[in-house]
Amino acid sequence: MTPFRERPILQPLSRFVSEEHIRTLLILFSAIVFVFFTTKEYIPFAARLVVPFLLILLMTAGEVKQRVVLLFCVVLGLGLNVWANYYVIANHGFMITYIGIALMIACASGAQASAVIARAAVLLISILMGLALIQKLVSPHYMSGALVGGYLANGYMFKTLISLFYSNWPEVVQQNLLAQKALLSMPPGQGNSVPLTVPPYLQLLAIILTYAALFSQIAIEACVLLRARLGMWTHYAVMLFVLIIYSTRNENVFLSMNLILGYAMTDEHTKKARLWYVMGIAYLLVMEMMGLRPGIFG
Amino acid sequence: MLDKSIEWIGRRSFGLVLILALVVAGNVLWQIYLHKTTPLLAWKGGGFGMYTEPHAEDRGVWLRLKGADDGEALVQLWPETAEYASWRDMAGVRGGAYLDGLTRSAERLLFYPRDSVSDPFITRLARVRWPDTLIDGVTPSDGNVFAPSTISVEVYENRYNQAETMVTRSLVYRRTGVEAGQ
C-alpha cells in the first residue's frame, strides 16, 4: 500500500515541506502573520495594508539579504504592535514576534539556518512552556480547579459533549452566564456573589482536567528536553498537545505558532513529522479565517 | 554596510538566539512579578499565564461620583450599558466620539488598571456633563461637572470558587482623582 505521504496528490507538497525546511518555514510564518494581522482588530490599519505585501515578497525571496531585510521589516511591524499594545494584545502577539526575530537571525546564518532555527525553537518552546507551567503551579485559582471548573460551568468547554449526557445543560449554562453578567452589572455594594449550578460529577471532572493539563504540560516539557532520545515521539507529543487544546478552546493562531515551532525543531531524522505540522497549520488558519469549529467541541 | 551587518548576525547566530531566549525569559518573569504585585491580568503582558486566572471579560469598570449634597452616583462604564450607549448615540458626532473614547479607555483599564492610565482618564471624565438618568439626580460638585477629586474609578472582578460553586465579585483597583493631585 502506498504510504499516505507518497500518494500522487500529496507527494509534491510532502516533498517540498520535507526538503525545503527554511522556505517552508518562511511560508508558514507568512501565513500565520497574515492571519494574525487580518483577524485581530487592534492591529493598525497601515500595518494591515503594508504587511501582506511584505509577506508575499518574503515568501518568494531567494537570497539571504532579501530574506533578512524583509524579515526585519515584518518584525519591526510586529514589534511596534507589541510596543503600542503591550498590555492589551494576546500573548501570541509576543510569540510571533519572537519567532520572527529567530527566523531573521537564522536566515542571516545562511547554510546553518536550519540548525539555528531548530535551536531557537527548542529554547522558545521550553522557556514558554516551562514558565507557563510555573504560572499554573503558583496560581491558587488554577490549582483549586476553579479555572477549568468555571469554564465547564460557563459552557466554554465541552458544552456539546456534556449535553449528550445531561440534556438540560445548555439551559443551565445560559442561567450561569446570565447570573454572572448580572453580578458584574450590579452596583457595587448591592450583592457580591451568585451561586452557579454545577453537578458534582462536573466538579470532579474539573479537578481531573486541571491536573491532566498540568501533567501533559510537564510531559511535553520533558519530551522537548529529551528530544535527542525520543526523536519522533517529541513531535507526536507537541501535536497531541495542540489537539487537546484545540478540543477545549478556540486558540487557532496560538496553536499554529506551537506547530511552527514544532516544525522548526525537526531535523533529518524527524522530517517525517513536517507534513503533519504543515497540514495542522493550514487547517487551523483556514478555520480561523472562516470562523469555523467542529460542532462536537461546542 | 548591510552586507556586513548580515554577516555579523550570521556569524553570531547561535549566541544571538541565546540572547533572544534570555530576553523572552526576562519578559515572562517580569510579567509574572507584575501580575503578582499589581492588578495586571495573567493573560496580558507577554507572560503566558493565560488559562490560570480570570479573563478581562470577568472584570467590570465603575465610576463613583460624589455630589455636592453628599449624594453619590454609580455609573457602569464597562461592560457598556444600554443607557450609556443610547446617550452616546444621541450626543452628536463630537460628543459621541468623546463618550465612545471613554468607553474604549474603560475597556483598556480591564487589562492593567494603574494610576498612569487612570489619572488622565479621570481628567477626561471631569469634563463630562452626566445626564440625570445616569447619575440618579445627584448634583455635580462643580455645578455641571464633577471635580476630579470627587471621581473614583473602580475595577471589579468576578472569580469562581470551585468548592462553593459560587462566583464572588471583588474590588481589584480603585483610584480617586484627588490622589493624583488634580
GROMACS .gro file of C-alpha atoms in nm:
model
  480
    1MET     CA    1   0.000   0.000   0.000
    2THR     CA    2   0.130   0.347  -0.089
    3PRO     CA    3   0.224   0.547   0.221
    4PHE     CA    4  -0.001   0.847   0.287
    5ARG     CA    5   0.271   1.100   0.211
    6GLU     CA    6   0.358   0.929  -0.120
    7ARG     CA    7   0.006   0.941  -0.264
    8PRO     CA    8   0.021   1.120  -0.603
    9ILE     CA    9  -0.185   1.419  -0.494
   10LEU     CA   10   0.015   1.477  -0.175
   11GLN     CA   11   0.360   1.388  -0.298
   12PRO     CA   12   0.464   1.734  -0.429
   13LEU     CA   13   0.357   1.903  -0.105
   14SER     CA   14   0.512   1.628   0.105
   15ARG     CA   15   0.847   1.652  -0.072
   16PHE     CA   16   0.854   2.031  -0.068
   17VAL     CA   17   0.781   2.067   0.304
   18SER     CA   18   1.016   1.781   0.393
   19GLU     CA   19   1.316   1.900   0.191
   20GLU     CA   20   1.277   2.281   0.188
   21HIS     CA   21   1.291   2.347   0.560
   22ILE     CA   22   1.364   2.722   0.562
   23ARG     CA   23   1.147   2.809   0.262
   24THR     CA   24   0.854   2.622   0.418
   25LEU     CA   25   0.916   2.799   0.749
   26LEU     CA   26   0.905   3.136   0.574
   27ILE     CA   27   0.577   3.042   0.401
   28LEU     CA   28   0.422   2.917   0.727
   29PHE     CA   29   0.544   3.224   0.916
   30SER     CA   30   0.396   3.450   0.645
   31ALA     CA   31   0.064   3.266   0.659
   32ILE     CA   32   0.043   3.297   1.038
   33VAL     CA   33   0.136   3.667   1.037
   34PHE     CA   34  -0.118   3.730   0.761
   35VAL     CA   35  -0.399   3.566   0.959
   36PHE     CA   36  -0.286   3.737   1.280
   37PHE     CA   37  -0.280   4.080   1.116
   38THR     CA   38  -0.613   4.041   0.940
   39THR     CA   39  -0.816   3.887   1.224
   40LYS     CA   40  -0.711   4.099   1.524
   41GLU     CA   41  -0.894   4.430   1.546
   42TYR     CA   42  -0.621   4.613   1.740
   43ILE     CA   43  -0.370   4.592   1.451
   44PRO     CA   44  -0.337   4.942   1.297
   45PHE     CA   45  -0.483   4.992   0.951
   46ALA     CA   46  -0.146   5.092   0.798
   47ALA     CA   47   0.013   4.768   0.917
   48ARG     CA   48  -0.273   4.564   0.773
   49LEU     CA   49  -0.219   4.738   0.441
   50VAL     CA   50   0.159   4.706   0.417
   51VAL     CA   51   0.248   4.377   0.585
   52PRO     CA   52   0.064   4.139   0.344
   53PHE     CA   53   0.270   4.275   0.052
   54LEU     CA   54   0.591   4.233   0.251
   55LEU     CA   55   0.488   3.873   0.322
   56ILE     CA   56   0.439   3.798  -0.048
   57LEU     CA   57   0.789   3.929  -0.114
   58LEU     CA   58   0.924   3.726   0.178
   59MET     CA   59   0.772   3.401   0.052
   60THR     CA   60   0.931   3.446  -0.290
   61ALA     CA   61   1.269   3.586  -0.178
   62GLY     CA   62   1.560   3.354  -0.252
   63GLU     CA   63   1.867   3.544  -0.135
   64VAL     CA   64   1.986   3.571   0.223
   65LYS     CA   65   1.999   3.952   0.209
   66GLN     CA   66   1.644   3.983   0.073
   67ARG     CA   67   1.506   3.746   0.336
   68VAL     CA   68   1.681   3.919   0.626
   69VAL     CA   69   1.572   4.267   0.518
   70LEU     CA   70   1.211   4.160   0.463
   71LEU     CA   71   1.201   3.971   0.792
   72PHE     CA   72   1.342   4.280   0.962
   73CYS     CA   73   1.058   4.491   0.817
   74VAL     CA   74   0.791   4.238   0.924
   75VAL     CA   75   0.947   4.201   1.270
   76LEU     CA   76   0.951   4.580   1.300
   77GLY     CA   77   0.576   4.583   1.231
   78LEU     CA   78   0.517   4.304   1.482
   79GLY     CA   79   0.743   4.471   1.738
   80LEU     CA   80   0.573   4.810   1.704
   81ASN     CA   81   0.239   4.640   1.756
   82VAL     CA   82   0.370   4.476   2.074
   83TRP     CA   83   0.513   4.809   2.192
   84ALA     CA   84   0.192   5.004   2.125
   85ASN     CA   85  -0.043   4.742   2.273
   86TYR     CA   86   0.185   4.588   2.534
   87TYR     CA   87  -0.083   4.524   2.797
   88VAL     CA   88  -0.368   4.470   2.551
   89ILE     CA   89  -0.252   4.216   2.293
   90ALA     CA   90  -0.274   3.843   2.348
   91ASN     CA   91   0.044   3.651   2.429
   92HIS     CA   92   0.069   3.513   2.078
   93GLY     CA   93   0.143   3.870   1.961
   94PHE     CA   94   0.466   3.840   2.157
   95MET     CA   95   0.525   3.482   2.044
   96ILE     CA   96   0.505   3.555   1.670
   97THR     CA   97   0.745   3.848   1.719
   98TYR     CA   98   0.998   3.619   1.890
   99ILE     CA   99   0.957   3.364   1.611
  100GLY     CA  100   1.015   3.639   1.351
  101ILE     CA  101   1.334   3.755   1.524
  102ALA     CA  102   1.459   3.395   1.547
  103LEU     CA  103   1.387   3.341   1.176
  104MET     CA  104   1.571   3.661   1.086
  105ILE     CA  105   1.879   3.550   1.281
  106ALA     CA  106   1.857   3.202   1.127
  107CYS     CA  107   1.828   3.334   0.771
  108ALA     CA  108   2.134   3.556   0.826
  109SER     CA  109   2.338   3.246   0.910
  110GLY     CA  110   2.299   3.108   0.554
  111ALA     CA  111   2.378   2.737   0.537
  112GLN     CA  112   2.334   2.694   0.913
  113ALA     CA  113   1.980   2.835   0.907
  114SER     CA  114   1.804   2.505   0.985
  115ALA     CA  115   2.026   2.431   1.283
  116VAL     CA  116   1.991   2.786   1.420
  117ILE     CA  117   1.611   2.794   1.394
  118ALA     CA  118   1.590   2.444   1.547
  119ARG     CA  119   1.793   2.566   1.846
  120ALA     CA  120   1.576   2.878   1.876
  121ALA     CA  121   1.255   2.672   1.860
  122VAL     CA  122   1.373   2.437   2.135
  123LEU     CA  123   1.465   2.733   2.357
  124LEU     CA  124   1.136   2.915   2.291
  125ILE     CA  125   0.915   2.610   2.348
  126SER     CA  126   1.097   2.500   2.662
  127ILE     CA  127   1.108   2.851   2.815
  128LEU     CA  128   0.749   2.941   2.733
  129MET     CA  129   0.602   2.601   2.825
  130GLY     CA  130   0.816   2.585   3.139
  131LEU     CA  131   0.722   2.931   3.261
  132ALA     CA  132   0.356   2.878   3.169
  133LEU     CA  133   0.369   2.564   3.383
  134ILE     CA  134   0.514   2.764   3.674
  135GLN     CA  135   0.235   3.022   3.632
  136LYS     CA  136  -0.017   2.742   3.681
  137LEU     CA  137   0.163   2.595   3.981
  138VAL     CA  138   0.177   2.933   4.161
  139SER     CA  139  -0.187   3.018   4.086
  140PRO     CA  140  -0.420   2.916   4.372
  141HIS     CA  141  -0.715   2.983   4.138
  142TYR     CA  142  -0.590   2.732   3.882
  143MET     CA  143  -0.472   2.472   4.136
  144SER     CA  144  -0.811   2.472   4.312
  145GLY     CA  145  -0.972   2.364   3.984
  146ALA     CA  146  -1.166   2.692   3.966
  147LEU     CA  147  -1.037   2.792   3.624
  148VAL     CA  148  -1.138   2.469   3.449
  149GLY     CA  149  -1.448   2.439   3.672
  150GLY     CA  150  -1.555   2.789   3.568
  151TYR     CA  151  -1.504   2.705   3.200
  152LEU     CA  152  -1.719   2.395   3.234
  153ALA     CA  153  -1.989   2.582   3.429
  154ASN     CA  154  -1.998   2.858   3.166
  155GLY     CA  155  -2.009   2.620   2.870
  156TYR     CA  156  -1.669   2.734   2.737
  157MET     CA  157  -1.551   2.372   2.740
  158PHE     CA  158  -1.721   2.053   2.623
  159LYS     CA  159  -2.068   2.211   2.623
  160THR     CA  160  -2.195   1.990   2.341
  161LEU     CA  161  -2.032   1.674   2.481
  162ILE     CA  162  -2.181   1.730   2.829
  163SER     CA  163  -2.525   1.798   2.684
  164LEU     CA  164  -2.518   1.449   2.529
  165PHE     CA  165  -2.536   1.310   2.885
  166TYR     CA  166  -2.718   1.597   3.057
  167SER     CA  167  -2.988   1.728   2.826
  168ASN     CA  168  -3.063   2.043   3.030
  169TRP     CA  169  -2.701   2.152   3.025
  170PRO     CA  170  -2.736   2.431   2.761
  171GLU     CA  171  -3.015   2.596   2.969
  172VAL     CA  172  -2.814   2.559   3.291
  173VAL     CA  173  -2.509   2.714   3.122
  174GLN     CA  174  -2.720   3.004   2.999
  175GLN     CA  175  -2.853   3.065   3.353
  176ASN     CA  176  -2.499   3.053   3.493
  177LEU     CA  177  -2.379   3.307   3.238
  178LEU     CA  178  -2.673   3.541   3.298
  179ALA     CA  179  -2.620   3.527   3.674
  180GLN     CA  180  -2.254   3.631   3.636
  181LYS     CA  181  -2.339   3.905   3.390
  182ALA     CA  182  -2.599   4.038   3.633
  183LEU     CA  183  -2.343   4.030   3.915
  184LEU     CA  184  -2.094   4.229   3.708
  185SER     CA  185  -2.364   4.487   3.630
  186MET     CA  186  -2.496   4.516   3.986
  187PRO     CA  187  -2.395   4.843   4.157
  188PRO     CA  188  -2.107   4.778   4.400
  189GLY     CA  189  -2.233   4.709   4.749
  190GLN     CA  190  -2.563   4.558   4.633
  191GLY     CA  191  -2.452   4.195   4.632
  192ASN     CA  192  -2.116   4.036   4.584
  193SER     CA  193  -2.178   3.673   4.498
  194VAL     CA  194  -2.402   3.442   4.297
  195PRO     CA  195  -2.433   3.060   4.314
  196LEU     CA  196  -2.383   2.860   3.995
  197THR     CA  197  -2.547   2.530   3.909
  198VAL     CA  198  -2.276   2.268   3.861
  199PRO     CA  199  -2.344   1.894   3.903
  200PRO     CA  200  -2.096   1.718   4.139
  201TYR     CA  201  -1.951   1.499   3.862
  202LEU     CA  202  -1.856   1.811   3.667
  203GLN     CA  203  -1.671   1.942   3.971
  204LEU     CA  204  -1.480   1.615   3.981
  205LEU     CA  205  -1.416   1.639   3.605
  206ALA     CA  206  -1.277   1.992   3.658
  207ILE     CA  207  -1.022   1.863   3.909
  208ILE     CA  208  -0.924   1.573   3.681
  209LEU     CA  209  -0.881   1.804   3.380
  210THR     CA  210  -0.686   2.058   3.587
  211TYR     CA  211  -0.424   1.800   3.684
  212ALA     CA  212  -0.430   1.628   3.344
  213ALA     CA  213  -0.339   1.961   3.182
  214LEU     CA  214  -0.054   2.007   3.431
  215PHE     CA  215   0.086   1.660   3.371
  216SER     CA  216   0.056   1.691   2.992
  217GLN     CA  217   0.249   2.019   3.007
  218ILE     CA  218   0.519   1.852   3.220
  219ALA     CA  219   0.530   1.563   2.970
  220ILE     CA  220   0.577   1.798   2.673
  221GLU     CA  221   0.848   1.991   2.854
  222ALA     CA  222   1.026   1.660   2.923
  223CYS     CA  223   0.982   1.546   2.562
  224VAL     CA  224   1.135   1.869   2.428
  225LEU     CA  225   1.429   1.849   2.668
  226LEU     CA  226   1.487   1.479   2.584
  227ARG     CA  227   1.419   1.519   2.210
  228ALA     CA  228   1.753   1.364   2.108
  229ARG     CA  229   1.648   1.032   2.267
  230LEU     CA  230   1.277   1.047   2.193
  231GLY     CA  231   1.301   1.153   1.828
  232MET     CA  232   0.958   1.142   1.662
  233TRP     CA  233   0.782   1.099   1.998
  234THR     CA  234   0.866   1.460   2.083
  235HIS     CA  235   0.675   1.572   1.776
  236TYR     CA  236   0.382   1.342   1.848
  237ALA     CA  237   0.369   1.500   2.196
  238VAL     CA  238   0.361   1.854   2.054
  239MET     CA  239   0.086   1.756   1.809
  240LEU     CA  240  -0.111   1.582   2.083
  241PHE     CA  241  -0.086   1.895   2.298
  242VAL     CA  242  -0.223   2.105   2.012
  243LEU     CA  243  -0.504   1.856   1.954
  244ILE     CA  244  -0.602   1.855   2.325
  245ILE     CA  245  -0.605   2.236   2.349
  246TYR     CA  246  -0.797   2.258   2.020
  247SER     CA  247  -1.066   2.029   2.160
  248THR     CA  248  -1.115   2.263   2.456
  249ARG     CA  249  -1.068   2.619   2.331
  250ASN     CA  250  -1.063   2.814   2.005
  251GLU     CA  251  -0.698   2.922   2.002
  252ASN     CA  252  -0.616   2.863   1.636
  253VAL     CA  253  -0.349   3.131   1.590
  254PHE     CA  254  -0.171   3.046   1.914
  255LEU     CA  255  -0.179   2.673   1.832
  256SER     CA  256  -0.045   2.733   1.481
  257MET     CA  257   0.252   2.909   1.646
  258ASN     CA  258   0.314   2.598   1.859
  259LEU     CA  259   0.307   2.391   1.541
  260ILE     CA  260   0.552   2.617   1.355
  261LEU     CA  261   0.793   2.585   1.648
  262GLY     CA  262   0.748   2.207   1.630
  263TYR     CA  263   0.817   2.220   1.255
  264ALA     CA  264   1.129   2.431   1.318
  265MET     CA  265   1.257   2.171   1.567
  266THR     CA  266   1.254   1.888   1.311
  267ASP     CA  267   1.580   1.760   1.162
  268GLU     CA  268   1.692   1.495   0.913
  269HIS     CA  269   1.581   1.213   1.148
  270THR     CA  270   1.241   1.358   1.226
  271LYS     CA  271   1.146   1.521   0.896
  272LYS     CA  272   0.858   1.275   0.857
  273ALA     CA  273   0.670   1.499   1.102
  274ARG     CA  274   0.695   1.803   0.877
  275LEU     CA  275   0.395   1.720   0.657
  276TRP     CA  276   0.173   1.680   0.965
  277TYR     CA  277   0.281   2.014   1.104
  278VAL     CA  278   0.209   2.188   0.774
  279MET     CA  279  -0.132   2.025   0.743
  280GLY     CA  280  -0.210   2.120   1.103
  281ILE     CA  281  -0.116   2.484   1.050
  282ALA     CA  282  -0.312   2.500   0.723
  283TYR     CA  283  -0.619   2.354   0.894
  284LEU     CA  284  -0.601   2.591   1.193
  285LEU     CA  285  -0.550   2.904   0.982
  286VAL     CA  286  -0.830   2.816   0.741
  287MET     CA  287  -1.063   2.751   1.035
  288GLU     CA  288  -0.961   3.084   1.193
  289MET     CA  289  -1.020   3.278   0.871
  290MET     CA  290  -1.359   3.111   0.817
  291GLY     CA  291  -1.460   3.131   1.183
  292LEU     CA  292  -1.542   2.760   1.190
  293ARG     CA  293  -1.509   2.498   1.460
  294PRO     CA  294  -1.631   2.136   1.473
  295GLY     CA  295  -1.968   2.139   1.648
  296ILE     CA  296  -1.887   1.848   1.880
  297PHE     CA  297  -1.633   2.065   2.067
  298GLY     CA  298  -1.901   2.327   2.131
  299MET     CA  299   2.715   4.819   0.541
  300LEU     CA  300   2.403   4.600   0.510
  301ASP     CA  301   2.607   4.303   0.391
  302LYS     CA  302   2.847   4.344   0.682
  303SER     CA  303   2.559   4.365   0.933
  304ILE     CA  304   2.400   4.047   0.797
  305GLU     CA  305   2.737   3.873   0.802
  306TRP     CA  306   2.789   3.989   1.161
  307ILE     CA  307   2.449   3.847   1.264
  308GLY     CA  308   2.516   3.524   1.073
  309ARG     CA  309   2.850   3.467   1.244
  310ARG     CA  310   2.697   3.514   1.589
  311SER     CA  311   2.363   3.345   1.520
  312PHE     CA  312   2.377   3.083   1.798
  313GLY     CA  313   2.480   3.346   2.052
  314LEU     CA  314   2.207   3.585   1.937
  315VAL     CA  315   1.947   3.309   1.966
  316LEU     CA  316   2.062   3.255   2.323
  317ILE     CA  317   2.028   3.629   2.394
  318LEU     CA  318   1.678   3.620   2.244
  319ALA     CA  319   1.590   3.332   2.479
  320LEU     CA  320   1.715   3.533   2.777
  321VAL     CA  321   1.506   3.834   2.668
  322VAL     CA  322   1.198   3.610   2.636
  323ALA     CA  323   1.258   3.458   2.981
  324GLY     CA  324   1.314   3.808   3.126
  325ASN     CA  325   0.991   3.933   2.972
  326VAL     CA  326   0.793   3.642   3.117
  327LEU     CA  327   0.949   3.674   3.464
  328TRP     CA  328   0.883   4.049   3.467
  329GLN     CA  329   0.520   3.986   3.372
  330ILE     CA  330   0.484   3.723   3.648
  331TYR     CA  331   0.624   3.974   3.900
  332LEU     CA  332   0.384   4.248   3.781
  333HIS     CA  333   0.089   4.009   3.783
  334LYS     CA  334   0.163   3.902   4.140
  335THR     CA  335   0.217   4.255   4.272
  336THR     CA  336  -0.035   4.462   4.070
  337PRO     CA  337  -0.382   4.409   3.914
  338LEU     CA  338  -0.222   4.315   3.577
  339LEU     CA  339  -0.414   4.023   3.428
  340ALA     CA  340  -0.226   3.694   3.397
  341TRP     CA  341  -0.340   3.690   3.033
  342LYS     CA  342  -0.161   4.008   2.928
  343GLY     CA  343   0.191   4.146   2.911
  344GLY     CA  344   0.354   3.850   2.734
  345GLY     CA  345   0.381   3.632   3.043
  346PHE     CA  346   0.199   3.325   2.915
  347GLY     CA  347  -0.012   3.298   3.229
  348MET     CA  348  -0.330   3.259   3.027
  349TYR     CA  349  -0.563   2.987   3.149
  350THR     CA  350  -0.455   3.032   3.510
  351GLU     CA  351  -0.663   3.327   3.631
  352PRO     CA  352  -0.992   3.503   3.537
  353HIS     CA  353  -1.000   3.682   3.200
  354ALA     CA  354  -1.072   4.051   3.127
  355GLU     CA  355  -1.430   3.955   3.040
  356ASP     CA  356  -1.475   3.877   3.412
  357ARG     CA  357  -1.393   4.236   3.502
  358GLY     CA  358  -1.612   4.545   3.510
  359VAL     CA  359  -1.536   4.918   3.544
  360TRP     CA  360  -1.746   5.151   3.758
  361LEU     CA  361  -1.738   5.523   3.831
  362ARG     CA  362  -1.817   5.654   4.177
  363LEU     CA  363  -1.921   6.021   4.160
  364LYS     CA  364  -1.962   6.223   4.481
  365GLY     CA  365  -2.214   6.507   4.452
  366ALA     CA  366  -2.234   6.849   4.615
  367ASP     CA  367  -2.503   6.743   4.862
  368ASP     CA  368  -2.324   6.428   4.987
  369GLY     CA  369  -2.510   6.228   4.725
  370GLU     CA  370  -2.327   5.953   4.540
  371ALA     CA  371  -2.383   5.814   4.192
  372LEU     CA  372  -2.250   5.489   4.050
  373VAL     CA  373  -2.208   5.465   3.673
  374GLN     CA  374  -2.119   5.141   3.496
  375LEU     CA  375  -1.862   5.215   3.224
  376TRP     CA  376  -1.774   4.858   3.123
  377PRO     CA  377  -1.949   4.643   3.013
  378GLU     CA  378  -2.128   4.933   2.844
  379THR     CA  379  -2.492   4.969   2.949
  380ALA     CA  380  -2.788   5.032   2.717
  381GLU     CA  381  -2.847   5.372   2.886
  382TYR     CA  382  -2.489   5.485   2.824
  383ALA     CA  383  -2.499   5.361   2.463
  384SER     CA  384  -2.823   5.547   2.400
  385TRP     CA  385  -2.681   5.870   2.548
  386ARG     CA  386  -2.365   5.834   2.334
  387ASP     CA  387  -2.569   5.772   2.018
  388MET     CA  388  -2.767   6.092   2.072
  389ALA     CA  389  -2.470   6.310   2.170
  390GLY     CA  390  -2.383   6.422   1.817
  391VAL     CA  391  -2.065   6.346   1.623
  392ARG     CA  392  -1.806   6.506   1.854
  393GLY     CA  393  -1.988   6.428   2.177
  394GLY     CA  394  -2.047   6.071   2.067
  395ALA     CA  395  -1.681   6.027   1.976
  396TYR     CA  396  -1.579   6.165   2.317
  397LEU     CA  397  -1.810   5.928   2.502
  398ASP     CA  398  -1.702   5.637   2.282
  399GLY     CA  399  -1.342   5.721   2.371
  400LEU     CA  400  -1.431   5.696   2.740
  401THR     CA  401  -1.578   5.350   2.682
  402ARG     CA  402  -1.266   5.236   2.494
  403SER     CA  403  -1.044   5.367   2.775
  404ALA     CA  404  -1.258   5.189   3.033
  405GLU     CA  405  -1.220   4.866   2.835
  406ARG     CA  406  -0.840   4.904   2.828
  407LEU     CA  407  -0.843   4.960   3.203
  408LEU     CA  408  -0.958   4.600   3.244
  409PHE     CA  409  -0.621   4.456   3.145
  410TYR     CA  410  -0.385   4.656   3.360
  411PRO     CA  411  -0.555   4.919   3.578
  412ARG     CA  412  -0.286   5.154   3.704
  413ASP     CA  413  -0.253   5.516   3.810
  414SER     CA  414  -0.065   5.633   3.500
  415VAL     CA  415  -0.366   5.525   3.291
  416SER     CA  416  -0.650   5.619   3.525
  417ASP     CA  417  -0.527   5.971   3.614
  418PRO     CA  418  -0.563   6.115   3.262
  419PHE     CA  419  -0.885   5.912   3.231
  420ILE     CA  420  -1.025   6.087   3.540
  421THR     CA  421  -0.925   6.424   3.391
  422ARG     CA  422  -1.131   6.340   3.083
  423LEU     CA  423  -1.422   6.218   3.296
  424ALA     CA  424  -1.418   6.551   3.482
  425ARG     CA  425  -1.522   6.729   3.159
  426VAL     CA  426  -1.841   6.529   3.118
  427ARG     CA  427  -2.190   6.664   3.191
  428TRP     CA  428  -2.364   6.348   3.300
  429PRO     CA  429  -2.737   6.310   3.226
  430ASP     CA  430  -2.965   6.278   3.530
  431THR     CA  431  -3.073   5.932   3.417
  432LEU     CA  432  -2.720   5.801   3.468
  433ILE     CA  433  -2.638   5.980   3.794
  434ASP     CA  434  -2.981   5.946   3.957
  435GLY     CA  435  -3.025   6.320   4.002
  436VAL     CA  436  -2.708   6.369   4.208
  437THR     CA  437  -2.590   6.732   4.185
  438PRO     CA  438  -2.234   6.754   4.044
  439SER     CA  439  -1.975   6.904   4.278
  440ASP     CA  440  -1.884   7.187   4.036
  441GLY     CA  441  -2.237   7.267   3.923
  442ASN     CA  442  -2.239   7.100   3.583
  443VAL     CA  443  -1.945   6.864   3.610
  444PHE     CA  444  -1.777   6.654   3.879
  445ALA     CA  445  -1.438   6.773   4.004
  446PRO     CA  446  -1.157   6.515   3.969
  447SER     CA  447  -1.137   6.483   4.347
  448THR     CA  448  -1.497   6.359   4.353
  449ILE     CA  449  -1.446   6.094   4.084
  450SER     CA  450  -1.327   5.741   4.161
  451VAL     CA  451  -1.258   5.472   3.903
  452GLU     CA  452  -1.313   5.120   4.033
  453VAL     CA  453  -1.239   4.785   3.870
  454TYR     CA  454  -1.421   4.474   3.994
  455GLU     CA  455  -1.353   4.110   3.913
  456ASN     CA  456  -1.577   3.803   3.915
  457ARG     CA  457  -1.397   3.492   4.041
  458TYR     CA  458  -1.536   3.141   4.051
  459ASN     CA  459  -1.496   2.941   4.371
  460GLN     CA  460  -1.483   2.573   4.283
  461ALA     CA  461  -1.550   2.440   4.636
  462GLU     CA  462  -1.860   2.656   4.693
  463THR     CA  463  -1.974   2.661   4.325
  464MET     CA  464  -2.015   3.034   4.364
  465VAL     CA  465  -1.890   3.341   4.178
  466THR     CA  466  -1.772   3.623   4.400
  467ARG     CA  467  -1.710   3.981   4.293
  468SER     CA  468  -1.429   4.178   4.449
  469LEU     CA  469  -1.263   4.517   4.405
  470VAL     CA  470  -0.923   4.483   4.235
  471TYR     CA  471  -0.841   4.850   4.176
  472ARG     CA  472  -0.959   5.196   4.286
  473ARG     CA  473  -0.826   5.541   4.202
  474THR     CA  474  -0.970   5.875   4.311
  475GLY     CA  475  -0.883   6.199   4.133
  476VAL     CA  476  -0.752   6.370   4.447
  477GLU     CA  477  -0.482   6.104   4.485
  478ALA     CA  478  -0.336   6.220   4.156
  479GLY     CA  479  -0.306   6.574   4.298
  480GLN     CA  480  -0.552   6.710   4.044
   0.00000   0.00000   0.00000
